[in-house]
Amino acid sequence: MMDHVRDLASVRDATERLLSAVAELDNAAAAEPSRLPGWSRGHVLAHLSRNADALVNVLEGRPMYASASARDADIARDAGRPLDVQLADLRKSAALFEDTGAAPADWSRTVELRNGVTDSAARVPFRRWVEVDLHHVDLGIGYELEDLPEEFTAREIDFLAERFAGHQDVPATTLDAGDGRTRTTGGGAGGGPVEVRGTAADLLGWLCGRRDGTALTVRGGPLPALPPL
């Protein structure tokens, strides 16, 4: 069961880590490429601010974004701002998300995200935590998948295993992160079962598209090609 109060506290901690790290940059560093193709660090920071606003929309029953093109345009518009403006925006949008999450609400209700995806309101704080911590890694400023909180890594592996479960392009696959648990995913494609083993960080990196999986051990077939998130 999701503990949204605990997850909101984790979002706050992750945001403070991010803000402290980004505050050490300068305008030139903020304009440099991130690890995400085609995005500068400024694009990542702008996305994080606008994502906080978008998740406020979700919690308050409005469309997450006006449209996909509006989402992209807002990120492009805000990407080149000076670092102090980026930081102020990120603080302000994060505070609004936190305040919205603290308001009395029915956390068991179903909410709608992008592209018709639905989820329980209680999982929205964890989704925000994912955005903040994984995009902190994407900035390429010294925070790596190995630095993520252990709880976060385990839960995000669970979430992604669930997301790919039954996918028509992924064969039956078992995941072993060395934590004493075996997770299963895929199953919609022929072949397998494939067993994928590795450290929690390497397994998460492969599942979320941040690593190519070459550090993983695979048995029963080739490493499955995962669809984009």
Short mmCIF file of C-alpha atoms in Angstrom, two decimals, residues 27-228:
data_model
loop_
_atom_site.label_atom_id
_atom_site.label_comp_id
_atom_site.label_asym_id
_atom_site.label_seq_id
_atom_site.Cartn_x
_atom_site.Cartn_y
_atom_site.Cartn_z
CA ASN A 27 25.05 29.53 -15.99
CA ALA A 28 27.51 27.96 -18.40
CA ALA A 29 27.27 24.55 -16.74
CA ALA A 30 23.46 24.75 -16.73
CA ALA A 31 23.53 25.27 -20.48
CA GLU A 32 25.72 22.20 -21.13
CA PRO A 33 24.22 18.93 -22.43
CA SER A 34 22.58 16.62 -19.95
CA ARG A 35 22.62 12.85 -20.32
CA LEU A 36 19.24 12.98 -22.06
CA PRO A 37 19.61 13.22 -25.85
CA GLY A 38 18.84 16.71 -27.13
CA TRP A 39 18.35 18.23 -23.70
CA SER A 40 20.63 20.60 -21.86
CA ARG A 41 20.69 20.65 -18.07
CA GLY A 42 18.43 23.67 -18.39
CA HIS A 43 15.87 21.52 -20.22
CA VAL A 44 15.94 18.99 -17.38
CA LEU A 45 15.46 21.69 -14.74
CA ALA A 46 12.64 23.31 -16.71
CA HIS A 47 10.95 19.94 -17.10
CA LEU A 48 11.15 19.30 -13.35
CA SER A 49 9.47 22.63 -12.61
CA ARG A 50 6.72 22.13 -15.14
CA ASN A 51 6.22 18.51 -14.03
CA ALA A 52 5.55 19.70 -10.48
CA ASP A 53 2.90 22.05 -11.85
CA ALA A 54 1.48 19.23 -13.96
CA LEU A 55 1.16 16.88 -10.99
CA VAL A 56 -0.63 19.62 -9.05
CA ASN A 57 -3.08 19.66 -11.96
CA VAL A 58 -3.48 15.91 -11.64
CA LEU A 59 -4.17 16.06 -7.91
CA GLU A 60 -6.68 18.87 -8.39
CA GLY A 61 -8.56 17.07 -11.16
CA ARG A 62 -7.34 19.03 -14.19
CA PRO A 63 -5.57 17.67 -17.29
CA MET A 64 -1.91 17.06 -16.56
CA TYR A 65 -0.82 19.17 -19.54
CA ALA A 66 -2.88 21.26 -21.95
CA SER A 67 -1.37 19.15 -24.75
CA ALA A 68 1.83 17.33 -25.63
CA SER A 69 2.93 20.23 -27.80
CA ALA A 70 2.26 22.74 -25.02
CA ARG A 71 4.33 20.62 -22.62
CA ASP A 72 7.26 20.56 -25.04
CA ALA A 73 6.94 24.27 -25.79
CA ASP A 74 7.01 25.19 -22.11
CA ILE A 75 10.18 23.18 -21.55
CA ALA A 76 11.86 24.73 -24.59
CA ARG A 77 10.80 28.20 -23.48
CA ASP A 78 12.21 27.80 -19.97
CA ALA A 79 15.37 25.82 -20.73
CA GLY A 80 17.67 28.78 -21.38
CA ARG A 81 16.90 30.80 -18.28
CA PRO A 82 19.69 31.90 -15.91
CA LEU A 83 20.45 29.42 -13.15
CA ASP A 84 19.05 31.59 -10.37
CA VAL A 85 15.73 31.79 -12.21
CA GLN A 86 15.71 28.03 -12.72
CA LEU A 87 16.34 27.44 -9.02
CA ALA A 88 13.67 29.90 -7.91
CA ASP A 89 11.14 28.30 -10.25
CA LEU A 90 12.00 24.81 -9.06
CA ARG A 91 11.67 25.85 -5.40
CA LYS A 92 8.34 27.56 -6.04
CA SER A 93 6.83 24.72 -8.06
CA ALA A 94 8.08 22.13 -5.56
CA ALA A 95 6.53 24.08 -2.69
CA LEU A 96 3.20 24.22 -4.52
CA PHE A 97 3.28 20.46 -5.08
CA GLU A 98 4.11 19.91 -1.41
CA ASP A 99 1.29 22.20 -0.26
CA THR A 100 -1.18 20.47 -2.57
CA GLY A 101 -0.10 17.10 -1.25
CA ALA A 102 -0.61 18.28 2.33
CA ALA A 103 -4.22 19.31 1.72
CA PRO A 104 -6.99 16.95 2.90
CA ALA A 105 -7.99 14.66 0.04
CA ASP A 106 -9.25 11.20 -0.88
CA TRP A 107 -5.97 9.51 -1.67
CA SER A 108 -7.72 6.32 -2.78
CA ARG A 109 -9.30 8.06 -5.78
CA THR A 110 -8.20 7.39 -9.35
CA VAL A 111 -6.46 10.21 -11.19
CA GLU A 112 -5.52 10.63 -14.84
CA LEU A 113 -2.00 11.38 -16.04
CA ARG A 114 -0.67 11.74 -19.60
CA ASN A 115 -1.93 9.78 -22.58
CA GLY A 116 -4.92 8.39 -20.70
CA VAL A 117 -2.81 6.65 -18.05
CA THR A 118 -4.62 6.34 -14.74
CA ASP A 119 -3.33 5.61 -11.25
CA SER A 120 -4.29 6.03 -7.64
CA ALA A 121 -3.76 9.49 -6.18
CA ALA A 122 -1.64 7.88 -3.48
CA ARG A 123 1.02 6.93 -6.04
CA VAL A 124 1.44 10.48 -7.39
CA PRO A 125 4.02 11.47 -4.73
CA PHE A 126 6.13 8.45 -5.63
CA ARG A 127 5.87 9.38 -9.30
CA ARG A 128 7.19 12.83 -8.43
CA TRP A 129 10.02 11.26 -6.42
CA VAL A 130 10.94 9.27 -9.53
CA GLU A 131 11.05 12.44 -11.61
CA VAL A 132 13.25 14.30 -9.15
CA ASP A 133 15.76 11.58 -8.36
CA LEU A 134 16.18 10.06 -11.84
CA HIS A 135 16.49 13.46 -13.47
CA HIS A 136 19.07 14.40 -10.84
CA VAL A 137 21.08 11.51 -12.24
CA ASP A 138 20.38 12.74 -15.78
CA LEU A 139 22.03 16.08 -15.01
CA GLY A 140 25.41 14.34 -14.92
CA ILE A 141 26.73 16.36 -11.98
CA GLY A 142 27.98 13.57 -9.71
CA TYR A 143 24.76 11.92 -8.53
CA GLU A 144 24.58 8.38 -9.91
CA LEU A 145 22.16 5.47 -9.83
CA GLU A 146 24.31 3.94 -7.10
CA ASP A 147 23.61 7.03 -4.94
CA LEU A 148 19.83 6.63 -5.03
CA PRO A 149 18.15 5.63 -1.75
CA GLU A 150 17.89 1.85 -1.48
CA GLU A 151 14.13 2.04 -0.91
CA PHE A 152 13.67 4.14 -4.01
CA THR A 153 15.67 1.77 -6.21
CA ALA A 154 13.78 -1.31 -5.04
CA ARG A 155 10.40 0.34 -5.48
CA GLU A 156 11.20 1.72 -8.92
CA ILE A 157 12.38 -1.71 -10.06
CA ASP A 158 9.03 -3.06 -8.81
CA PHE A 159 7.15 -0.30 -10.63
CA LEU A 160 8.93 -0.87 -13.95
CA ALA A 161 8.60 -4.66 -13.69
CA GLU A 162 4.86 -4.10 -13.28
CA ARG A 163 4.81 -1.66 -16.17
CA PHE A 164 6.36 -4.13 -18.61
CA ALA A 165 4.40 -7.14 -17.32
CA GLY A 166 2.62 -8.87 -20.18
CA HIS A 167 4.08 -6.51 -22.78
CA GLN A 168 3.71 -7.98 -26.25
CA ASP A 169 7.32 -7.23 -27.19
CA VAL A 170 8.99 -8.57 -24.02
CA PRO A 171 9.47 -12.31 -23.37
CA ALA A 172 8.87 -13.77 -19.91
CA THR A 173 11.71 -12.38 -17.81
CA THR A 174 12.82 -12.82 -14.22
CA LEU A 175 14.78 -10.04 -12.52
CA ASP A 176 17.33 -10.69 -9.78
CA ALA A 177 18.83 -7.62 -8.11
CA GLY A 178 20.62 -9.61 -5.42
CA ASP A 179 18.19 -8.50 -2.73
CA GLY A 180 16.66 -11.90 -2.08
CA ARG A 181 13.62 -11.19 -4.23
CA THR A 182 12.73 -12.45 -7.68
CA ARG A 183 10.53 -10.22 -9.83
CA THR A 184 8.89 -11.18 -13.09
CA THR A 185 8.01 -9.04 -16.08
CA GLY A 186 7.22 -9.34 -19.77
CA GLY A 187 5.54 -12.49 -20.98
CA GLY A 188 3.73 -11.20 -24.04
CA ALA A 189 6.41 -12.20 -26.54
CA GLY A 190 7.68 -15.63 -27.43
CA GLY A 191 10.93 -17.01 -26.07
CA GLY A 192 12.26 -17.16 -22.58
CA PRO A 193 12.04 -17.41 -19.77
CA VAL A 194 15.04 -15.10 -19.62
CA GLU A 195 16.83 -14.53 -16.34
CA VAL A 196 18.48 -11.12 -15.85
CA ARG A 197 20.81 -10.59 -12.90
CA GLY A 198 22.85 -7.65 -11.72
CA THR A 199 23.24 -4.99 -9.08
CA ALA A 200 20.14 -3.04 -8.20
CA ALA A 201 21.61 0.08 -9.82
CA ASP A 202 22.48 -1.70 -13.07
CA LEU A 203 19.12 -3.43 -13.20
CA LEU A 204 17.27 -0.17 -12.61
CA GLY A 205 19.46 1.57 -15.18
CA TRP A 206 18.49 -0.97 -17.83
CA LEU A 207 14.79 -0.92 -16.95
CA CYS A 208 14.56 2.87 -17.04
CA GLY A 209 16.70 3.32 -20.15
CA ARG A 210 19.69 4.91 -18.42
CA ARG A 211 22.08 1.97 -19.03
CA ASP A 212 22.45 -0.47 -21.89
CA GLY A 213 22.47 -3.62 -19.78
CA THR A 214 25.97 -4.74 -20.66
CA ALA A 215 26.81 -5.04 -16.96
CA LEU A 216 23.99 -7.53 -16.43
CA THR A 217 24.20 -11.33 -16.56
CA VAL A 218 21.60 -12.90 -18.85
CA ARG A 219 20.58 -16.56 -19.14
CA GLY A 220 17.98 -18.25 -21.30
CA GLY A 221 18.28 -15.92 -24.25
CA PRO A 222 19.45 -12.46 -25.25
CA LEU A 223 18.79 -9.42 -23.08
CA PRO A 224 15.22 -8.34 -23.92
CA ALA A 225 14.82 -5.07 -25.80
CA LEU A 226 12.54 -2.94 -23.65
CA PRO A 227 10.04 -0.48 -25.15
CA PRO A 228 10.58 3.20 -24.40
#
